[in-house]
Amino acid sequence: MIYLDHAATTPVPQAVADTMYDVLRNQYANPSAQYRAGYDMRIQVEEWREVVAGALDCPPSRLSFTSCGTEGDAWAIRAACWRNRRVGRHIVTTAVEHNAVLETLKQLQEEGYSVTQVAPRADGAIDAQAVLSAVRPDTALVSVMLVNNEIGNRYPVEEIGARLRGVNPETLLHTDAVQGFLKVPFSAKASGADFVTVSAHKIGGPKGIGALYVGERVKNPRPLLPGGGQEAGRRSGTEATAQIAGFAKAVELRRAALPETMEHLREIRACAVELLSAIPDLRVISPETDSAPHILAVSLTGWPAANIVTDLSAQGICVSAGSACHQGRLSHVVKALGLPPRVQKSVIRLSFGPETSRADIEACAAALRRHHDERLPML
Ligand code: PLP
């Protein structure tokens, strides 16, 4: 199989699986248990927390484990709205956020909030000034992702963070960093964000574990999941120890090889741009600059994306149509770019990881060219 869908999820390295297996089989005590094995596990969880916090550049005491990026996004948004319930009921976001953010905001709209969605420019960029101009005296929260999961643009979270307090000192800032974590340089502490969401399965960790950083301005974020008081009372539910161990191991592995991996991803992406651009009717959608190195969206204009994905799949090549989360519907991100409908309907996303080789890209480019030459385009 040629796997070019690392933005959807990533393969788990053997060392991560081994670490998790060891925890599942041999270190299964509940960290809340009163006996020695429980105490040892509690210490272990704190060590793993330090590893993940180190990669995000934040104090471990401000990082809580969650079940996934989706939970982190929902929690951050709800906790920000609760903390700023007296500030107002207005939220600023972008039209190209992940559905984990947009659907949570939709619920809040049903509860009486108003939401301003800032549109991207035609190249997918989000203008920091446009976001800041949308902030009002009653804006409780700004939520802007770090890297767009469909087109790879890197958004100006730090600039928004640096200027937001000058516009409204009460407004809190959340960034969904699920696609940016360990893919683009980023420091949670220095970004000015009050909430940062990450997820393990995008960086070689297991599915079912993520983390949320909450800055000092929100001392005690209101739990999304109240209960037994784990995670310093912030997030209840017995700690998913094997998942947390796997998350920390994946972070360790990625950090140890970070410069080489980044260089490799840049080379792979450049190779993909070169080979794919030579295919007639193929248009590169992702921007050349201000982009994460692992995502490349292209449009084989005239050939429906779903057919391309199926055809490539039959040849053992995995790519996605827009975003895996949209299940065949035209993605809101692609729509927001304002491209002609024929271009929109043909957008596919290739995404890369440390395991991706030049040969993988060559095989994908050859398959796309065959698709172009042998299949009829839509009318
Ligand atoms: N945010 C972004 C930008 C994502 O790409 C994803 C997953 O695709 C998520 C949130 C959701 O993360 P998870 O799958 O861990 O719930």
Short mmCIF file of C-alpha atoms and ligand atoms in Angstrom, two decimals:
data_model
loop_
_atom_site.label_atom_id
_atom_site.label_comp_id
_atom_site.label_asym_id
_atom_site.label_seq_id
_atom_site.Cartn_x
_atom_site.Cartn_y
_atom_site.Cartn_z
CA MET A 1 0.00 0.00 0.00
CA ILE A 2 1.17 3.52 -0.80
CA TYR A 3 -0.12 5.65 2.02
CA LEU A 4 -0.44 9.35 1.22
CA ASP A 5 -3.03 10.31 3.83
CA HIS A 6 -0.94 11.24 6.89
CA ALA A 7 -3.18 14.24 7.63
CA ALA A 8 -6.04 11.80 8.24
CA THR A 9 -3.99 9.56 10.50
CA THR A 10 -0.48 8.15 10.71
CA PRO A 11 1.10 4.70 10.98
CA VAL A 12 2.20 3.82 14.52
CA PRO A 13 5.93 2.97 14.76
CA GLN A 14 6.85 -0.35 16.37
CA ALA A 15 8.45 1.41 19.37
CA VAL A 16 5.17 3.22 20.10
CA ALA A 17 3.15 -0.01 19.85
CA ASP A 18 5.69 -1.84 22.09
CA THR A 19 5.49 0.91 24.72
CA MET A 20 1.71 0.74 24.72
CA TYR A 21 1.68 -3.06 24.88
CA ASP A 22 3.97 -3.01 27.91
CA VAL A 23 1.66 -0.59 29.72
CA LEU A 24 -1.45 -2.58 28.81
CA ARG A 25 0.05 -5.89 29.96
CA ASN A 26 2.39 -4.95 32.79
CA GLN A 27 1.62 -1.48 34.12
CA TYR A 28 -2.15 -1.53 34.16
CA ALA A 29 -2.76 -0.02 37.61
CA ASN A 30 -5.20 2.86 37.87
CA PRO A 31 -3.20 6.03 38.59
CA SER A 32 -5.76 6.95 41.25
CA ALA A 33 -5.23 3.67 43.14
CA GLN A 34 -3.85 3.96 46.69
CA TYR A 35 -1.26 1.16 46.51
CA ARG A 36 2.28 1.24 45.16
CA ALA A 37 1.49 0.24 41.55
CA GLY A 38 -1.07 3.07 41.35
CA TYR A 39 1.40 5.55 42.77
CA ASP A 40 4.04 4.41 40.26
CA MET A 41 1.57 4.90 37.41
CA ARG A 42 0.71 8.37 38.67
CA ILE A 43 4.40 9.28 38.54
CA GLN A 44 4.66 7.74 35.05
CA VAL A 45 1.72 9.78 33.74
CA GLU A 46 3.40 12.95 34.98
CA GLU A 47 6.62 11.99 33.18
CA TRP A 48 4.71 11.40 29.96
CA ARG A 49 2.93 14.72 30.43
CA GLU A 50 6.32 16.43 30.67
CA VAL A 51 7.35 14.91 27.34
CA VAL A 52 4.25 16.18 25.50
CA ALA A 53 4.40 19.57 27.25
CA GLY A 54 8.06 19.87 26.26
CA ALA A 55 7.15 19.53 22.58
CA LEU A 56 4.41 22.15 22.91
CA ASP A 57 6.68 24.41 24.97
CA CYS A 58 4.29 24.83 27.89
CA PRO A 59 4.39 24.01 31.62
CA PRO A 60 3.23 20.39 32.20
CA SER A 61 0.88 21.65 34.91
CA ARG A 62 -1.11 23.47 32.20
CA LEU A 63 -1.54 20.42 29.94
CA SER A 64 -4.43 17.96 30.31
CA PHE A 65 -4.88 14.74 28.40
CA THR A 66 -8.10 14.36 26.42
CA SER A 67 -9.57 11.57 24.31
CA CYS A 68 -8.84 13.28 20.97
CA GLY A 69 -8.51 16.58 19.13
CA THR A 70 -12.28 16.82 18.80
CA GLU A 71 -12.70 16.75 22.56
CA GLY A 72 -9.91 19.31 23.02
CA ASP A 73 -11.60 21.71 20.60
CA ALA A 74 -15.04 21.32 22.19
CA TRP A 75 -13.60 21.69 25.70
CA ALA A 76 -11.52 24.76 24.86
CA ILE A 77 -14.47 26.53 23.25
CA ARG A 78 -16.92 25.66 26.03
CA ALA A 79 -14.42 26.54 28.78
CA ALA A 80 -13.62 29.89 27.14
CA CYS A 81 -17.30 30.77 26.80
CA TRP A 82 -17.93 29.84 30.43
CA ARG A 83 -14.98 31.87 31.70
CA ASN A 84 -16.10 34.87 29.60
CA ARG A 85 -19.84 34.47 30.17
CA ARG A 86 -20.00 38.04 31.46
CA VAL A 87 -17.96 39.45 28.56
CA GLY A 88 -20.50 38.51 25.93
CA ARG A 89 -21.87 35.96 23.54
CA HIS A 90 -19.89 36.62 20.38
CA ILE A 91 -17.21 34.36 18.89
CA VAL A 92 -14.81 34.99 16.00
CA THR A 93 -13.48 32.10 13.94
CA THR A 94 -12.61 31.30 10.33
CA ALA A 95 -14.72 29.68 7.63
CA VAL A 96 -12.08 26.98 7.20
CA GLU A 97 -11.82 25.47 10.70
CA HIS A 98 -12.17 21.77 11.27
CA ASN A 99 -15.71 20.59 11.93
CA ALA A 100 -14.74 19.84 15.53
CA VAL A 101 -14.69 23.62 15.97
CA LEU A 102 -17.46 24.59 13.56
CA GLU A 103 -20.00 22.08 14.86
CA THR A 104 -19.32 23.08 18.48
CA LEU A 105 -19.89 26.68 17.46
CA LYS A 106 -23.11 25.67 15.71
CA GLN A 107 -24.35 24.24 19.02
CA LEU A 108 -23.43 27.49 20.76
CA GLN A 109 -25.37 29.44 18.13
CA GLU A 110 -28.40 27.33 19.04
CA GLU A 111 -27.76 28.42 22.63
CA GLY A 112 -27.77 32.12 21.75
CA TYR A 113 -24.21 32.92 20.70
CA SER A 114 -23.43 34.77 17.50
CA VAL A 115 -20.45 33.67 15.43
CA THR A 116 -18.44 35.66 12.88
CA GLN A 117 -16.62 33.46 10.36
CA VAL A 118 -13.70 35.21 8.68
CA ALA A 119 -13.34 34.10 5.06
CA PRO A 120 -9.95 33.06 3.68
CA ARG A 121 -8.32 34.84 0.77
CA ALA A 122 -8.39 33.04 -2.59
CA ASP A 123 -5.06 31.36 -1.76
CA GLY A 124 -6.51 30.03 1.50
CA ALA A 125 -4.63 32.50 3.71
CA ILE A 126 -6.29 34.04 6.75
CA ASP A 127 -5.49 37.67 7.35
CA ALA A 128 -4.71 38.45 11.02
CA GLN A 129 -6.14 41.95 10.59
CA ALA A 130 -9.43 40.57 9.26
CA VAL A 131 -9.73 38.38 12.37
CA LEU A 132 -8.89 41.26 14.73
CA SER A 133 -11.30 43.61 12.95
CA ALA A 134 -14.12 41.18 13.67
CA VAL A 135 -13.48 41.33 17.45
CA ARG A 136 -16.07 43.34 19.39
CA PRO A 137 -16.46 44.41 23.03
CA ASP A 138 -18.67 41.34 23.59
CA THR A 139 -16.31 38.84 21.91
CA ALA A 140 -15.70 36.00 24.36
CA LEU A 141 -13.41 33.93 22.13
CA VAL A 142 -11.34 33.90 18.95
CA SER A 143 -10.65 30.43 17.53
CA VAL A 144 -8.17 30.15 14.63
CA MET A 145 -6.41 26.94 13.66
CA LEU A 146 -2.62 26.70 13.32
CA VAL A 147 -2.50 24.66 10.10
CA ASN A 148 -5.43 23.98 7.83
CA ASN A 149 -6.04 20.23 7.51
CA GLU A 150 -7.20 20.32 3.90
CA ILE A 151 -4.92 22.77 2.15
CA GLY A 152 -2.02 23.05 4.60
CA ASN A 153 -1.94 26.84 5.07
CA ARG A 154 -0.25 28.01 8.24
CA TYR A 155 -2.31 30.70 9.93
CA PRO A 156 -0.97 33.76 11.84
CA VAL A 157 -1.91 32.60 15.34
CA GLU A 158 1.07 34.36 16.95
CA GLU A 159 0.26 37.69 15.32
CA ILE A 160 -3.37 37.40 16.44
CA GLY A 161 -2.15 36.40 19.92
CA ALA A 162 0.19 39.38 20.14
CA ARG A 163 -2.41 41.93 19.04
CA LEU A 164 -5.67 40.55 20.43
CA ARG A 165 -5.27 42.00 23.93
CA GLY A 166 -4.84 45.46 22.45
CA VAL A 167 -8.23 45.05 20.77
CA ASN A 168 -10.10 43.39 23.65
CA PRO A 169 -8.12 42.37 26.75
CA GLU A 170 -10.86 39.95 27.85
CA THR A 171 -11.17 37.96 24.64
CA LEU A 172 -9.58 34.51 24.87
CA LEU A 173 -7.71 32.83 22.02
CA HIS A 174 -7.95 29.16 21.04
CA THR A 175 -5.92 27.46 18.37
CA ASP A 176 -6.60 24.01 16.99
CA ALA A 177 -2.99 22.90 16.50
CA VAL A 178 -3.84 19.31 15.56
CA GLN A 179 -2.26 19.58 12.08
CA GLY A 180 0.53 21.95 13.10
CA PHE A 181 1.91 20.10 16.13
CA LEU A 182 5.47 18.97 15.34
CA LYS A 183 4.96 19.97 11.70
CA VAL A 184 5.58 23.73 11.94
CA PRO A 185 7.59 25.67 14.55
CA PHE A 186 5.24 26.56 17.41
CA SER A 187 5.39 27.40 21.10
CA ALA A 188 2.13 27.31 23.06
CA LYS A 189 3.56 29.65 25.68
CA ALA A 190 4.92 32.20 23.21
CA SER A 191 1.92 32.08 20.86
CA GLY A 192 -0.33 34.12 23.13
CA ALA A 193 -3.02 31.44 22.82
CA ASP A 194 -5.03 30.62 25.95
CA PHE A 195 -6.00 27.19 24.62
CA VAL A 196 -4.08 24.87 22.29
CA THR A 197 -5.50 21.56 21.05
CA VAL A 198 -3.32 18.65 19.87
CA SER A 199 -3.95 15.01 18.96
CA ALA A 200 -1.56 12.03 19.02
CA HIS A 201 -2.64 10.13 15.94
CA LYS A 202 -1.39 12.79 13.53
CA ILE A 203 2.23 12.33 14.69
CA GLY A 204 2.65 8.55 14.88
CA GLY A 205 0.79 8.13 18.16
CA PRO A 206 -2.34 6.08 18.82
CA LYS A 207 -5.88 7.19 18.09
CA GLY A 208 -8.00 8.09 21.10
CA ILE A 209 -5.63 10.44 22.90
CA GLY A 210 -4.99 14.16 22.67
CA ALA A 211 -4.13 17.04 24.94
CA LEU A 212 -5.29 20.55 25.69
CA TYR A 213 -3.02 23.35 26.90
CA VAL A 214 -4.80 25.99 28.96
CA GLY A 215 -2.82 29.13 29.76
CA GLU A 216 -2.55 30.94 33.10
CA ARG A 217 -5.33 33.40 32.26
CA VAL A 218 -7.85 30.59 32.67
CA LYS A 219 -6.78 29.26 36.07
CA ASN A 220 -9.42 26.57 36.37
CA PRO A 221 -11.03 25.75 33.03
CA ARG A 222 -14.55 24.45 33.48
CA PRO A 223 -14.48 20.69 32.79
CA LEU A 224 -16.26 19.40 29.73
CA LEU A 225 -16.37 16.03 31.50
CA PRO A 226 -17.03 16.44 35.21
CA GLY A 227 -16.73 13.39 37.44
CA GLY A 228 -14.00 11.70 39.44
CA GLY A 229 -11.67 14.69 39.29
CA GLN A 230 -8.72 13.22 37.39
CA GLU A 231 -6.29 15.54 35.60
CA ALA A 232 -6.20 17.91 38.58
CA GLY A 233 -9.98 18.14 38.50
CA ARG A 234 -10.02 19.46 34.95
CA ARG A 235 -10.90 16.36 32.97
CA SER A 236 -12.50 13.34 34.59
CA GLY A 237 -12.27 9.78 33.37
CA THR A 238 -9.67 7.16 34.26
CA GLU A 239 -6.44 8.11 32.53
CA ALA A 240 -5.91 6.17 29.27
CA THR A 241 -2.44 5.17 30.41
CA ALA A 242 -1.40 3.06 27.41
CA GLN A 243 -2.57 5.79 25.03
CA ILE A 244 -0.77 8.47 27.03
CA ALA A 245 2.42 6.34 27.01
CA GLY A 246 2.10 5.89 23.23
CA PHE A 247 1.52 9.61 22.75
CA ALA A 248 4.68 10.46 24.73
CA LYS A 249 6.73 7.86 22.84
CA ALA A 250 5.53 9.21 19.49
CA VAL A 251 6.44 12.75 20.57
CA GLU A 252 9.90 11.55 21.66
CA LEU A 253 10.51 9.81 18.33
CA ARG A 254 9.28 12.75 16.23
CA ARG A 255 11.26 15.30 18.26
CA ALA A 256 14.47 13.28 18.08
CA ALA A 257 14.29 13.28 14.27
CA LEU A 258 12.57 16.63 13.76
CA PRO A 259 15.09 18.52 11.55
CA GLU A 260 15.59 15.49 9.26
CA THR A 261 11.85 14.80 9.09
CA MET A 262 11.05 18.42 8.22
CA GLU A 263 13.70 18.42 5.52
CA HIS A 264 12.39 15.10 4.19
CA LEU A 265 8.80 16.36 4.11
CA ARG A 266 9.83 19.53 2.29
CA GLU A 267 11.69 17.47 -0.31
CA ILE A 268 8.79 15.06 -0.76
CA ARG A 269 6.32 17.93 -1.13
CA ALA A 270 8.56 19.72 -3.64
CA CYS A 271 8.92 16.47 -5.58
CA ALA A 272 5.13 16.03 -5.58
CA VAL A 273 4.58 19.60 -6.80
CA GLU A 274 7.07 19.06 -9.62
CA LEU A 275 5.75 15.69 -10.82
CA LEU A 276 2.07 16.50 -10.42
CA SER A 277 2.34 19.93 -12.05
CA ALA A 278 3.47 18.18 -15.24
CA ILE A 279 0.06 16.44 -15.51
CA PRO A 280 -2.29 18.27 -17.91
CA ASP A 281 -5.26 19.99 -16.20
CA LEU A 282 -3.71 19.57 -12.77
CA ARG A 283 -3.70 22.67 -10.60
CA VAL A 284 -1.90 22.98 -7.28
CA ILE A 285 -4.29 24.43 -4.68
CA SER A 286 -2.02 24.58 -1.62
CA PRO A 287 0.10 27.70 -1.32
CA GLU A 288 3.80 27.67 -2.05
CA THR A 289 4.74 29.56 1.09
CA ASP A 290 3.22 29.75 4.59
CA SER A 291 2.31 26.11 4.34
CA ALA A 292 2.90 23.01 6.44
CA PRO A 293 5.30 20.61 4.72
CA HIS A 294 3.08 17.52 4.93
CA ILE A 295 -0.07 18.61 3.05
CA LEU A 296 -0.58 19.18 -0.67
CA ALA A 297 -4.02 19.80 -2.16
CA VAL A 298 -4.35 19.61 -5.94
CA SER A 299 -7.23 19.66 -8.40
CA LEU A 300 -7.24 17.41 -11.46
CA THR A 301 -9.73 19.79 -12.89
CA GLY A 302 -12.61 18.10 -14.67
CA TRP A 303 -12.20 14.68 -13.03
CA PRO A 304 -14.41 14.16 -9.93
CA ALA A 305 -12.38 13.73 -6.75
CA ALA A 306 -14.38 10.72 -5.54
CA ASN A 307 -13.59 8.83 -8.79
CA ILE A 308 -9.91 9.66 -8.49
CA VAL A 309 -9.78 8.38 -4.92
CA THR A 310 -11.54 5.14 -5.90
CA ASP A 311 -9.32 4.60 -8.96
CA LEU A 312 -6.12 5.20 -6.98
CA SER A 313 -7.41 3.02 -4.16
CA ALA A 314 -7.85 0.14 -6.63
CA GLN A 315 -4.13 0.53 -7.35
CA GLY A 316 -3.24 0.49 -3.65
CA ILE A 317 -2.71 4.25 -3.35
CA CYS A 318 -4.44 6.08 -0.49
CA VAL A 319 -5.23 9.76 -0.93
CA SER A 320 -8.24 11.67 0.26
CA ALA A 321 -10.92 13.72 -1.43
CA GLY A 322 -10.76 17.09 0.30
CA SER A 323 -10.91 15.95 3.88
CA ALA A 324 -11.55 12.46 5.23
CA CYS A 325 -14.08 13.99 7.60
CA HIS A 326 -16.48 15.03 4.86
CA GLN A 327 -17.42 11.60 3.56
CA GLY A 328 -18.04 12.56 -0.01
CA ARG A 329 -19.64 15.96 0.53
CA LEU A 330 -17.93 18.97 -1.01
CA SER A 331 -15.77 20.37 1.74
CA HIS A 332 -16.52 23.74 3.31
CA VAL A 333 -12.82 24.58 3.05
CA VAL A 334 -12.64 24.05 -0.69
CA LYS A 335 -15.93 25.95 -1.09
CA ALA A 336 -14.59 28.87 0.97
CA LEU A 337 -11.70 29.36 -1.48
CA GLY A 338 -14.20 30.52 -4.09
CA LEU A 339 -12.72 28.36 -6.86
CA PRO A 340 -14.75 27.60 -10.01
CA PRO A 341 -17.09 24.60 -9.35
CA ARG A 342 -15.18 22.34 -11.77
CA VAL A 343 -11.96 22.98 -9.85
CA GLN A 344 -13.67 22.48 -6.48
CA LYS A 345 -15.15 19.13 -7.42
CA SER A 346 -11.74 17.75 -8.37
CA VAL A 347 -9.71 18.61 -5.26
CA ILE A 348 -7.78 15.78 -3.67
CA ARG A 349 -5.38 15.94 -0.76
CA LEU A 350 -2.03 14.17 -0.58
CA SER A 351 -0.36 14.19 2.82
CA PHE A 352 3.04 12.86 3.77
CA GLY A 353 4.95 11.46 6.71
CA PRO A 354 8.48 10.38 7.55
CA GLU A 355 7.77 7.03 5.87
CA THR A 356 6.80 8.57 2.49
CA SER A 357 9.35 7.94 -0.27
CA ARG A 358 10.05 9.52 -3.64
CA ALA A 359 8.94 6.23 -5.22
CA ASP A 360 5.52 6.65 -3.54
CA ILE A 361 5.15 10.08 -5.14
CA GLU A 362 6.26 8.80 -8.55
CA ALA A 363 3.69 5.98 -8.38
CA CYS A 364 0.95 8.42 -7.38
CA ALA A 365 1.87 10.87 -10.16
CA ALA A 366 1.84 8.03 -12.73
CA ALA A 367 -1.58 6.85 -11.51
CA LEU A 368 -3.00 10.38 -11.67
CA ARG A 369 -1.68 10.81 -15.20
CA ARG A 370 -3.28 7.50 -16.26
CA HIS A 371 -6.53 8.63 -14.67
CA HIS A 372 -6.37 11.84 -16.68
CA ASP A 373 -5.51 10.05 -19.94
CA GLU A 374 -7.87 7.08 -19.67
CA ARG A 375 -10.98 8.31 -17.84
CA LEU A 376 -13.58 10.63 -19.26
CA PRO A 377 -13.84 14.00 -17.53
CA MET A 378 -17.21 15.24 -16.23
CA LEU A 379 -19.25 17.35 -18.62
N1 PLP B 1 -8.64 19.46 14.09
C1 PLP B 1 -7.98 19.24 12.94
C2 PLP B 1 -7.36 20.40 12.25
C3 PLP B 1 -7.89 17.96 12.42
O1 PLP B 1 -7.25 17.76 11.27
C4 PLP B 1 -8.52 16.90 13.12
C5 PLP B 1 -8.50 15.53 12.55
O2 PLP B 1 -8.52 15.34 11.37
C6 PLP B 1 -9.17 17.18 14.32
C7 PLP B 1 -9.23 18.47 14.78
C8 PLP B 1 -9.84 16.10 15.10
O3 PLP B 1 -8.87 15.34 15.79
P1 PLP B 1 -9.24 13.88 16.32
O4 PLP B 1 -9.32 12.99 15.15
O5 PLP B 1 -8.11 13.52 17.25
O6 PLP B 1 -10.52 14.01 17.05
#
